[in-house]
Tab-separated table of C-alpha atoms and ligand atoms in Angstrom:
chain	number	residue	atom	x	y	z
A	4	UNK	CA	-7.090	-27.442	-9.003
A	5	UNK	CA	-8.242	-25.131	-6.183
A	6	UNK	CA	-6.763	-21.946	-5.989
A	7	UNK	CA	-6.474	-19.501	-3.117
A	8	UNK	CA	-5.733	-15.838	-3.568
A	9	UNK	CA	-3.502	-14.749	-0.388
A	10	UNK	CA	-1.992	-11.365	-2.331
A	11	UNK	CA	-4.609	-8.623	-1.702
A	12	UNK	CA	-1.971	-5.977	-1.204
A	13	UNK	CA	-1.018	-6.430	-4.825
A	14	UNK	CA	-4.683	-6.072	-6.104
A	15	UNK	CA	-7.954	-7.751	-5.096
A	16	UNK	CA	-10.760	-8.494	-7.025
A	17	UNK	CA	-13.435	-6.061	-8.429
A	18	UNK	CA	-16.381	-5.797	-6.532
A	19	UNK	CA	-19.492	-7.565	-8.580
A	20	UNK	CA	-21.710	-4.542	-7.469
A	21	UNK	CA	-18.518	-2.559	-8.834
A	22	UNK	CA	-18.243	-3.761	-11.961
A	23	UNK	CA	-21.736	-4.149	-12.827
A	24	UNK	CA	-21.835	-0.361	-12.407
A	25	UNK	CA	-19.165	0.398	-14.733
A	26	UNK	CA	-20.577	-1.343	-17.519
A	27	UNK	CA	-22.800	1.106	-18.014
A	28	UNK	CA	-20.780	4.033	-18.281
A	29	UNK	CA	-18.514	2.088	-20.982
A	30	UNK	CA	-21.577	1.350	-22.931
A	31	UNK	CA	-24.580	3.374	-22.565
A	32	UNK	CA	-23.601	6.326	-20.272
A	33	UNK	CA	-19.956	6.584	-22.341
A	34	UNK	CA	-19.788	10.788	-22.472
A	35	UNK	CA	-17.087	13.104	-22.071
A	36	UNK	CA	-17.770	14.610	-18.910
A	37	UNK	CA	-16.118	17.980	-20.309
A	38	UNK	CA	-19.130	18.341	-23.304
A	39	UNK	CA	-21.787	20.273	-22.353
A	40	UNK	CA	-24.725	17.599	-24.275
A	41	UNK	CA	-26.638	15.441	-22.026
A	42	UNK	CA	-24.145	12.505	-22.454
A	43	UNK	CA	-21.582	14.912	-21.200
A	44	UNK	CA	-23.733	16.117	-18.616
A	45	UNK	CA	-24.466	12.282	-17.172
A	46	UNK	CA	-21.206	11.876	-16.866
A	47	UNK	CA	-20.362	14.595	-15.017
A	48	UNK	CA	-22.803	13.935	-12.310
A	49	UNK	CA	-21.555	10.036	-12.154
A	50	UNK	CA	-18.466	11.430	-11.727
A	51	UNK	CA	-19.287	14.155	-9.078
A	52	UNK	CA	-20.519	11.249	-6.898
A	53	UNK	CA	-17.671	9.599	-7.116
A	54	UNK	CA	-15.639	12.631	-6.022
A	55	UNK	CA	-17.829	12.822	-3.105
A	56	UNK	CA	-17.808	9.093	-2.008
A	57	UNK	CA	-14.004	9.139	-2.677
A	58	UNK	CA	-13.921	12.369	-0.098
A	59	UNK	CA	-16.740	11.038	2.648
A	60	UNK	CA	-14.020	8.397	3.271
A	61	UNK	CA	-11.373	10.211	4.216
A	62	UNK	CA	-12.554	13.124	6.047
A	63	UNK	CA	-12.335	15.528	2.604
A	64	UNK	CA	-14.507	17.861	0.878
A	65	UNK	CA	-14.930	16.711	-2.733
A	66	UNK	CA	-13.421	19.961	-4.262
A	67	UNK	CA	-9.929	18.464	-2.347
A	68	UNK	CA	-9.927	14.978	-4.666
A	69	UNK	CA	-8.038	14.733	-7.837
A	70	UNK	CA	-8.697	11.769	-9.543
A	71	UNK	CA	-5.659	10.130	-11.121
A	72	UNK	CA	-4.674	6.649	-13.185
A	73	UNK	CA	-3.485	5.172	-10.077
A	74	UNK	CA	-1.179	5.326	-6.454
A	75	UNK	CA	1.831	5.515	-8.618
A	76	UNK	CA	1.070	8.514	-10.471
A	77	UNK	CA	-0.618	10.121	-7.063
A	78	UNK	CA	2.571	9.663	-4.941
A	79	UNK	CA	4.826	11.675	-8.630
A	80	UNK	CA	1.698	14.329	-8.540
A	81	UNK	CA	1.866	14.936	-4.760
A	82	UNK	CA	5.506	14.949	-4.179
A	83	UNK	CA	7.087	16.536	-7.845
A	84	UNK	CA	4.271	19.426	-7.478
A	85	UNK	CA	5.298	20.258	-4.353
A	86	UNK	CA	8.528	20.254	-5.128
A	87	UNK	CA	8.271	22.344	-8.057
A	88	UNK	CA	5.626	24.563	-6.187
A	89	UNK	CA	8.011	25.029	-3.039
A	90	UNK	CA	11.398	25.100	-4.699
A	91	UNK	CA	12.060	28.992	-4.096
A	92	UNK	CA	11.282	28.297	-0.354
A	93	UNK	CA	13.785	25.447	0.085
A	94	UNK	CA	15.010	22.216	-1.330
A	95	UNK	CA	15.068	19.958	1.694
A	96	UNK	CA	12.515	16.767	1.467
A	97	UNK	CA	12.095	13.993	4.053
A	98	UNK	CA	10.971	10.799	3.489
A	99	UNK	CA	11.211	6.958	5.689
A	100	UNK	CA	12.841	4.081	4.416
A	101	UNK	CA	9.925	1.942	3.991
A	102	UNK	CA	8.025	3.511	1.461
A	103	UNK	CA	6.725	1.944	-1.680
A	104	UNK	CA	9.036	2.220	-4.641
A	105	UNK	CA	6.705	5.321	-6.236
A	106	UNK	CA	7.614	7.815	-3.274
A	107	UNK	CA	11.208	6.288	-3.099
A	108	UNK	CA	12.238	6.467	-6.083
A	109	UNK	CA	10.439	10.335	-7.033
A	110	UNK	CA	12.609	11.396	-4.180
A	111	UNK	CA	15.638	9.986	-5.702
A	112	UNK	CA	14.686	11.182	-8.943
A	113	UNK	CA	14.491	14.868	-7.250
A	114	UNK	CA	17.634	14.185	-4.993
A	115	UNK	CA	19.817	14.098	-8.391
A	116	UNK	CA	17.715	17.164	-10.016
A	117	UNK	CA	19.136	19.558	-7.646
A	118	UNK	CA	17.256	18.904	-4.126
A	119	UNK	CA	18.390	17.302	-0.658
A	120	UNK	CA	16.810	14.034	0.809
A	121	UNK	CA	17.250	12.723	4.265
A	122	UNK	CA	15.970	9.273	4.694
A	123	UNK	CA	14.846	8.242	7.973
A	124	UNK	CA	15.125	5.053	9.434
A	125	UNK	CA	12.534	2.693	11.124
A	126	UNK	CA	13.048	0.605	14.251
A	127	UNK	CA	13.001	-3.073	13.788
A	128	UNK	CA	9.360	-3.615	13.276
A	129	UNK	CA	9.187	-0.999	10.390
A	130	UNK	CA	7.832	1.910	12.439
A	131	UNK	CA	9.170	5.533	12.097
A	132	UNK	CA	9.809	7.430	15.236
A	133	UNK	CA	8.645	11.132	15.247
A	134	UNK	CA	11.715	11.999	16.877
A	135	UNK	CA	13.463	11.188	14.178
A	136	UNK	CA	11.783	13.121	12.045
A	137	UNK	CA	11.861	16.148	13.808
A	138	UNK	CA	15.547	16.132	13.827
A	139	UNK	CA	15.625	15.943	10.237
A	140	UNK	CA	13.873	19.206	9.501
A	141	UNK	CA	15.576	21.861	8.415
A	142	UNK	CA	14.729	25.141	7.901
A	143	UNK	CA	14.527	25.132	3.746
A	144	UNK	CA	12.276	21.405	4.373
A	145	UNK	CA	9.422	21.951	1.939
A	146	UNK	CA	8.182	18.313	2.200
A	147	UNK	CA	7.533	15.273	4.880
A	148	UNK	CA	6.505	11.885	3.504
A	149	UNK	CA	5.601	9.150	5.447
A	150	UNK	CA	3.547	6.615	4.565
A	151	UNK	CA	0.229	5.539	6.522
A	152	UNK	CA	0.737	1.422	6.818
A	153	UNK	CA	3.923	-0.523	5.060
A	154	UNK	CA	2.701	-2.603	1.674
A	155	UNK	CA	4.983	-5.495	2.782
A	156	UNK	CA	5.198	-5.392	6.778
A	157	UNK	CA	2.340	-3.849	7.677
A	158	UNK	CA	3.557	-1.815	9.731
A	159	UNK	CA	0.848	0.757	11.060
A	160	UNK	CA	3.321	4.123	11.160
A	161	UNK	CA	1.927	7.078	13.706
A	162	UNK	CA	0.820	9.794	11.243
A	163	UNK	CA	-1.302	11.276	13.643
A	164	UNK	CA	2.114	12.881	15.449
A	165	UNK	CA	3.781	13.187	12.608
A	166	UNK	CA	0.930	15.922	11.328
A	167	UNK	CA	0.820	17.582	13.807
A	168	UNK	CA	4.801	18.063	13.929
A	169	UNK	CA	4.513	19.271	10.406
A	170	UNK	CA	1.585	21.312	11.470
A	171	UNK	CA	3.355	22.806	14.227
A	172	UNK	CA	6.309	23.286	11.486
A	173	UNK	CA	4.136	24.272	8.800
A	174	UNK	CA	5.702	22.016	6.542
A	175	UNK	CA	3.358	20.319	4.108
A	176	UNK	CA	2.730	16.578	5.052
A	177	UNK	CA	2.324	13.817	1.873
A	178	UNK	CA	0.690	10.457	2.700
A	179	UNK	CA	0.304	7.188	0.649
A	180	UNK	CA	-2.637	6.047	2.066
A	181	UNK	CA	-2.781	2.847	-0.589
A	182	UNK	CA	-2.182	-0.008	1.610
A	183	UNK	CA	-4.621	1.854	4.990
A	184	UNK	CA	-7.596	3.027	3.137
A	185	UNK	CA	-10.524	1.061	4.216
A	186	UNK	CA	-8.940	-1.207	6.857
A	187	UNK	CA	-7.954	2.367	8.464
A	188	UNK	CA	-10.474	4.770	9.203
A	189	UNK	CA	-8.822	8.068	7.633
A	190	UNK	CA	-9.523	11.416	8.657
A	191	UNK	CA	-7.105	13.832	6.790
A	192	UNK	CA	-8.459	17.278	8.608
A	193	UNK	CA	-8.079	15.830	11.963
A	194	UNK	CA	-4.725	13.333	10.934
A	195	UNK	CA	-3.312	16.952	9.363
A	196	UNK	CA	-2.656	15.406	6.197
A	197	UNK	CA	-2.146	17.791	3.320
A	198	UNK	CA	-1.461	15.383	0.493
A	199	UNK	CA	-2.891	11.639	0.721
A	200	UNK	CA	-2.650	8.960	-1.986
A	201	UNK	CA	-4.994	6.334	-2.530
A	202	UNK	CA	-5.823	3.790	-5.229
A	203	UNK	CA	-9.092	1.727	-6.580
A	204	UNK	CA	-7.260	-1.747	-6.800
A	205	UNK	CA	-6.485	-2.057	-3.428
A	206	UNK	CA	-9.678	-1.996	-2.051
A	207	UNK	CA	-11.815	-4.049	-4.847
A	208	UNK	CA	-12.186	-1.098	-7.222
A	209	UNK	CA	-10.442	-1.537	-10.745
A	210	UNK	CA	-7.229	-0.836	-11.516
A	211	UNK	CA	-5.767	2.118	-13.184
A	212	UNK	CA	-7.494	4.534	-11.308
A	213	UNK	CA	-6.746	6.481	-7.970
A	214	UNK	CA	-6.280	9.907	-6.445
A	215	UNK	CA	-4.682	12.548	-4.679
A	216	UNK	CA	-6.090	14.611	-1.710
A	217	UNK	CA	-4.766	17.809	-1.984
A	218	UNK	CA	-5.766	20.311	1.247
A	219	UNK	CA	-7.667	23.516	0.217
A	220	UNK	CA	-5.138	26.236	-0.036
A	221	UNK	CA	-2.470	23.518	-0.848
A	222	UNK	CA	-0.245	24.688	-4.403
A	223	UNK	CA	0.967	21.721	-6.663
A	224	UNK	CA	2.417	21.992	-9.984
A	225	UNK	CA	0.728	19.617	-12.540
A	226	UNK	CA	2.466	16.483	-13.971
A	227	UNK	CA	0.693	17.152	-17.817
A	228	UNK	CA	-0.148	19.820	-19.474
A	229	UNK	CA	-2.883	20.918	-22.146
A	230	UNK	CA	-5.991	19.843	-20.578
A	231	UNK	CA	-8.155	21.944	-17.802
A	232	UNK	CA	-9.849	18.660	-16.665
A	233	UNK	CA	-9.658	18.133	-12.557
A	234	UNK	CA	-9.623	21.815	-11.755
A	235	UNK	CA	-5.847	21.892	-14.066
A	236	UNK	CA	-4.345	19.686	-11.468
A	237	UNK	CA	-4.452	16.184	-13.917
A	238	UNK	CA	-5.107	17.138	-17.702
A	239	UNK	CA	-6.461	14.106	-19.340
A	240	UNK	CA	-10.632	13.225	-20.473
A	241	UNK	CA	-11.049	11.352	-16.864
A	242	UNK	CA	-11.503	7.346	-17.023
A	243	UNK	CA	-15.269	7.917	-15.806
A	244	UNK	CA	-15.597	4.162	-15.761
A	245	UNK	CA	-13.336	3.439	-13.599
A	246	UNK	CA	-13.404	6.676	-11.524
A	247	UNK	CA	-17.092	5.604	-10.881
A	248	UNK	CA	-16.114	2.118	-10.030
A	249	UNK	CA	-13.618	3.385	-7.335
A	250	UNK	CA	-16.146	5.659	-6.105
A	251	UNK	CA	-18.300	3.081	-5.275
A	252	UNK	CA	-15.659	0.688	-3.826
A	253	UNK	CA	-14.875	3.362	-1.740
A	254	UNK	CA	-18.648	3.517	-0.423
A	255	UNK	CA	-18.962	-0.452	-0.064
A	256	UNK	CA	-15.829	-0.368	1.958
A	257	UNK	CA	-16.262	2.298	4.204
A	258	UNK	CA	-19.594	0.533	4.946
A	259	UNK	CA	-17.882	-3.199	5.481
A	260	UNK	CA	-14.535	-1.825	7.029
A	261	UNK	CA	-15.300	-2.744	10.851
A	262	UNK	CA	-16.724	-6.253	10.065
A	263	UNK	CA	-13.628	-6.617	7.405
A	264	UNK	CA	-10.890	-5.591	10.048
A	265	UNK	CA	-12.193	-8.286	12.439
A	266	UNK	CA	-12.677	-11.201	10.450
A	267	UNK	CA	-9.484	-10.608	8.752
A	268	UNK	CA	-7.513	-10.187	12.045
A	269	UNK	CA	-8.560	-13.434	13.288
A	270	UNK	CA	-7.683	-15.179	10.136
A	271	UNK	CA	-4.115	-13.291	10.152
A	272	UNK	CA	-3.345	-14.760	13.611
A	273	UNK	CA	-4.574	-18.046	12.560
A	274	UNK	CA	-2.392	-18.267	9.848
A	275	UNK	CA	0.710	-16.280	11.626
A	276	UNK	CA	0.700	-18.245	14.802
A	277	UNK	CA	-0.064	-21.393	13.099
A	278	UNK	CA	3.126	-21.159	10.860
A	279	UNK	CA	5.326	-20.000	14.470
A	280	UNK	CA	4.004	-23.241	15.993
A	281	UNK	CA	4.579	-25.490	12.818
A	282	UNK	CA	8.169	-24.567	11.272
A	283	UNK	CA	11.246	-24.124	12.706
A	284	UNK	CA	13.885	-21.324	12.580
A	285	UNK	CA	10.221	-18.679	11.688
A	286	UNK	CA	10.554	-14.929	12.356
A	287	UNK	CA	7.792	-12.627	12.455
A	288	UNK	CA	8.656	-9.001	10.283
A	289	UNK	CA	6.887	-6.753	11.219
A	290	UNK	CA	4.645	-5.651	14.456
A	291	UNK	CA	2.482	-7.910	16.155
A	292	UNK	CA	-1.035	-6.984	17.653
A	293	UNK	CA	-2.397	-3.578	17.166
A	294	UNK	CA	0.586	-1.730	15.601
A	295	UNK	CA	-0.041	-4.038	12.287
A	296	UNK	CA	-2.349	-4.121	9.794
A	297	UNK	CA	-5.450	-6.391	9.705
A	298	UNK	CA	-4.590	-8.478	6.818
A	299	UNK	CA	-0.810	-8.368	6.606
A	300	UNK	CA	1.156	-11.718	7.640
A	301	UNK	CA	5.068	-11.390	6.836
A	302	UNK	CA	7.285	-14.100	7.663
A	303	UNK	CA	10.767	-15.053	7.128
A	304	UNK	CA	11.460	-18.541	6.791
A	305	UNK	CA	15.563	-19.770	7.248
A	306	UNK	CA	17.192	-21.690	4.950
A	307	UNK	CA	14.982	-21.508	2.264
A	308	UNK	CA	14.796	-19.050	-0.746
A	309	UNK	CA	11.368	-16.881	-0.488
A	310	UNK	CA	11.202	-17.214	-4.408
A	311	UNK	CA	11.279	-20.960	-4.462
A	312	UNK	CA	8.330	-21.085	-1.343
A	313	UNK	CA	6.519	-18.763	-3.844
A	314	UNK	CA	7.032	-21.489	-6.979
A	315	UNK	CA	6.159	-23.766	-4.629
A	316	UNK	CA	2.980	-22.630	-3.058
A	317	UNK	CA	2.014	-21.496	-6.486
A	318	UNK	CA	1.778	-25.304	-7.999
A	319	UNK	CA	-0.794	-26.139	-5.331
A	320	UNK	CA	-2.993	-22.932	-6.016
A	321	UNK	CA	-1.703	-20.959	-3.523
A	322	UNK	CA	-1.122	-17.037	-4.520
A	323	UNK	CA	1.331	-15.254	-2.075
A	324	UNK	CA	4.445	-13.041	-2.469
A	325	UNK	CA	7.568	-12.743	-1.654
A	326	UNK	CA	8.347	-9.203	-0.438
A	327	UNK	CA	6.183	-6.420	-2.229
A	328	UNK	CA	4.902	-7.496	-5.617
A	329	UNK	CA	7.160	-5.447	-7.369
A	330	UNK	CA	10.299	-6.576	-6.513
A	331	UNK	CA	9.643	-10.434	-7.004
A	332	UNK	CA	11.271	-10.746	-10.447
A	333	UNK	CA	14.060	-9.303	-9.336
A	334	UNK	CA	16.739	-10.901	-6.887
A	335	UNK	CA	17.529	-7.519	-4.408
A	336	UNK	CA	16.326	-8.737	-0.989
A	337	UNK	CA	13.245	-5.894	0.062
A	338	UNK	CA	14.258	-2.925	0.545
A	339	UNK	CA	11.912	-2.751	3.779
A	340	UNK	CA	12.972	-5.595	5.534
A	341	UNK	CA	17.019	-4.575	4.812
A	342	UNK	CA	15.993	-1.069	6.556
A	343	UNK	CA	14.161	-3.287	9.128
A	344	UNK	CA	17.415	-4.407	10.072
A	345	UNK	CA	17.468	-8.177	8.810
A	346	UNK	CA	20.448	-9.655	6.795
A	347	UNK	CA	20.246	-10.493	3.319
A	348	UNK	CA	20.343	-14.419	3.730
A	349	UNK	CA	17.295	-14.101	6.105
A	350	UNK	CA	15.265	-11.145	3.876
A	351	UNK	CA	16.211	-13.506	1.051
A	352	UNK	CA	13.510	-16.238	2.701
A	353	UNK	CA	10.513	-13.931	3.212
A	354	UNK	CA	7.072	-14.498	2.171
A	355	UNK	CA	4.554	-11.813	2.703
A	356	UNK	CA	0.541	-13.159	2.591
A	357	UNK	CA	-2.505	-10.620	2.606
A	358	UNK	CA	-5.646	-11.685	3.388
A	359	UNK	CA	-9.129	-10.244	1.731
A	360	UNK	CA	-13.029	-10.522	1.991
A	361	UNK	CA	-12.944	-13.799	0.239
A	362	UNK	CA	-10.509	-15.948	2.665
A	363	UNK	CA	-11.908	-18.347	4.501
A	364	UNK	CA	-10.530	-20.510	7.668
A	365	UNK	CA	-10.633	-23.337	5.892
A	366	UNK	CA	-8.025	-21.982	3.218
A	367	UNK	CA	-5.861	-21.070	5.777
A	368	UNK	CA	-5.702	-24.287	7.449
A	369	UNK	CA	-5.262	-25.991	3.771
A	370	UNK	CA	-1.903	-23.347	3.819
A	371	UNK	CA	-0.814	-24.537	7.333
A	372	UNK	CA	-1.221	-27.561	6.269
A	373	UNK	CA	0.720	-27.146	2.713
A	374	UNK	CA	3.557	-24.882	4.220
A	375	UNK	CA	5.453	-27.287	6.097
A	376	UNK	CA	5.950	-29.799	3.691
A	377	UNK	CA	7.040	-27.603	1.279
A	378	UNK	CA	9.820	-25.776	3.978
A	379	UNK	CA	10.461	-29.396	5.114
A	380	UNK	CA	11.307	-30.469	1.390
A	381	UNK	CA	13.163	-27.212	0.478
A	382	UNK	CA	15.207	-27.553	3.551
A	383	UNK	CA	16.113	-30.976	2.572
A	384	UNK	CA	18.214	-29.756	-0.293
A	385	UNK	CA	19.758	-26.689	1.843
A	386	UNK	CA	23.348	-27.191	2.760
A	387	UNK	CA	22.931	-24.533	4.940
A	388	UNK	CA	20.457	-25.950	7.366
A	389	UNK	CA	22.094	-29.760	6.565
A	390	UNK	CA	24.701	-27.781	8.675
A	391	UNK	CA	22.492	-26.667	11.240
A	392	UNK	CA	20.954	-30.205	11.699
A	393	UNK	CA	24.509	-31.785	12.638
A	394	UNK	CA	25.479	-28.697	14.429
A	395	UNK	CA	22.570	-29.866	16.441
A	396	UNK	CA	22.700	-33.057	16.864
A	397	UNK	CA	26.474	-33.039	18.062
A	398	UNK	CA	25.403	-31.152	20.594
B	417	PLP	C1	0.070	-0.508	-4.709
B	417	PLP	C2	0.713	0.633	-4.034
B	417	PLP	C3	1.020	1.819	-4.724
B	417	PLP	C4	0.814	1.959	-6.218
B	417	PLP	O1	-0.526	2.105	-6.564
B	417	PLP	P1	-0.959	1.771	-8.079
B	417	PLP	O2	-2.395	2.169	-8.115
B	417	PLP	O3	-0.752	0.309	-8.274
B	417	PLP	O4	-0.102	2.612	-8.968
B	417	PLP	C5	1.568	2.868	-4.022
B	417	PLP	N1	1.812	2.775	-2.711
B	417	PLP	C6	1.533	1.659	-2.010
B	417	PLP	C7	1.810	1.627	-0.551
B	417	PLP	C8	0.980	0.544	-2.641
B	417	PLP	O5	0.740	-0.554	-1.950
């Protein structure tokens, strides 16, 4: 059977280059970059050069990256050290609706240890508005977190105002950069980032690794304790292996990002427009056109259940998901669509597709050719839309 991956915002494939690369530092190069022999020492230096590709990308000096085991644990470091760091100036955090469930759910986390959250809304394409946040600030706010681009929407949100209103403020500024870096460029000294998250699955790097930005002169409190590894900011003998391999997916992408971005666009519209023209009762989440990002396609599709598309699609080959990875497995419509605005029975029927390097035009015609039937069939066994049918036709 032919399959065809269409979930690259869950993970994507290691890079061959990638993982040839990291073979050699599980099995000949395999020392602790903390002992001083010349194992140690080869280490070290593989992993100074990741540090340094992992910075050129985003605009940071090396001495700025903290390497990590992943998004997850780079949204708890950035956003429980502050808090901890901060807590004598204030106890006030902002945050947007949309974020992924590790930013949510720290906040919440913090909200019932003692501190205040305000939540801001989006607008119903999933964007932020700066506004907004600047009438949330308060004068104890230690923290704004917004995220760069939605995992589920796509939804590019503007960061570039929102620094430099927490600039202005001097509030520090976290962003999870997962779901941007390398379809983004990222500058963090001129986007006034202070904290940035970013992971190695994402962009064809293995998983289990990431990192946190963290602006010179910016104080976190550490997550573990007992280690000095990573300046004292992440205790723990580094995963060199796979902190190498993200370095290098980092360099590969930064290098294929433009031609990336534009084949992927066109193959996004493709396979957005084409399911608009082919199925009935279709709405688009999420922005359309330059506000969205390259590889994103979210739809919502009436009358149907987005989990039985997903079983569906998933006997002919076809990978896609229905909201963010995360949340399939459980039966809570997304939380990002719901702040988006859109009722449960309609969030209920959402399927969410992200395109990669691999995707060709033919595989998206094979889905657009797929798609239909299966809505068509689905439908067929809907009372709901049975209703909708007569309702018509009596007309
Ligand atoms: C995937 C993802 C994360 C989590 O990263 P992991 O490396 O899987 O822990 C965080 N934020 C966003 C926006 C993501 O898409």
């Amino acid at each position: 059977m032919r399959r065809i991956y269409l979930d690259h915002s869950a993970t994507t494939p290691v890079d061959l280059e990638v993982a040839t690369l990291m073979m050699t530092y599980y099995t000949e190069k395999y020392g602790n970059p903390s002992s001083v022999h010349g194992f140690g020492r080869e280490a070290k230096q593989a992993l100074e050069e990741a540090r340094r590709q992992v910075a050129e990308l985003i605009g940071a000096t090396p001495q700025e990256i903290v390497f990590t085991s992943g998004g997850t644990e780079a949204d708890n470091l950035a956003i429980l050290g502050t808090a901890e760091a901060m807590r004598k100036k204030g106890k006030h955090l902002i945050t947007s609706a949309i974020e992924h469930h590790a930013v949510l759910e720290t906040f919440e986390y913090l909200e019932k240890n003692g501190f205040e959250l305000t939540v801001i809304p989006v607008d119903a394409e999933g964007i932020v508005s700066v506004e907004d946040v600047r009438k949330a600030v308060r004068p104890d706010t230690i923290l704004i977190s917004v995220m760069h681009a939605n995992n589920e929407v796509g939804a590019i949100q503007p960061i570039v105002e929102i620094g430099n209103l927490a600039k202005e403020l001097g509030i520090t500024f976290h962003v999870d950069a997962v779901q941007s870096l390398g379809k983004i460029p990222i500058n963090v000294k001129e986007m006034n980032i202070d904290l940035l998250t970013v992971s190695s699955h994402k962009i064809y790097g293995p998983k289990g690794v990431g990192a946190l930005y963290i602006r010179k002169g910016v104080r976190i409190v550490p997550l573990a304790h007992g280690g000095s590894q990573e300046k004292r900011r992440r205790s723990g003998t580094e995963n060199t292996p796979g902190i190498i391999g993200f370095g290098k997916a980092c360099e590969l992408i930064g290098k294929r990002m433009a031609e990336d971005s534009k084949l992927q666009t066109k193959l996004r519209d493709r396979l957005m427009n084409g399911i608009v023209e082919r199925i009935e009762y279709v709405k688009v989440n999420g922005p359309i056109g330059e506000k969205r990002l390259s590889n994103n396609v979210n739809v919502s599709i009436r009358f149907v259940e987005g989990e039985s598309l997903l079983l569906s699609l998933d006997m002919l080959g076809i990978a896609a998901s229905s909201g963010s990875a995360c949340t399939s497995g459980s039966l809570d419509p997304s939380h990002v669509l719901l702040a988006m605005g859109l009722v449960h029975e309609i969030a209920h029927g959402s399927l969410r597709f992200s395109l990669g390097r691999q995707n060709t035009e033919e595989e998206i015609d094979y889905v657009l050719e797929q798609l239909p039937k299966i809505v068509e069939r689905l439908r067929m066994m809907s009372p709901l839309y049975d209703q909708v049918i007569h309702a018509n036709q009596a007309q």
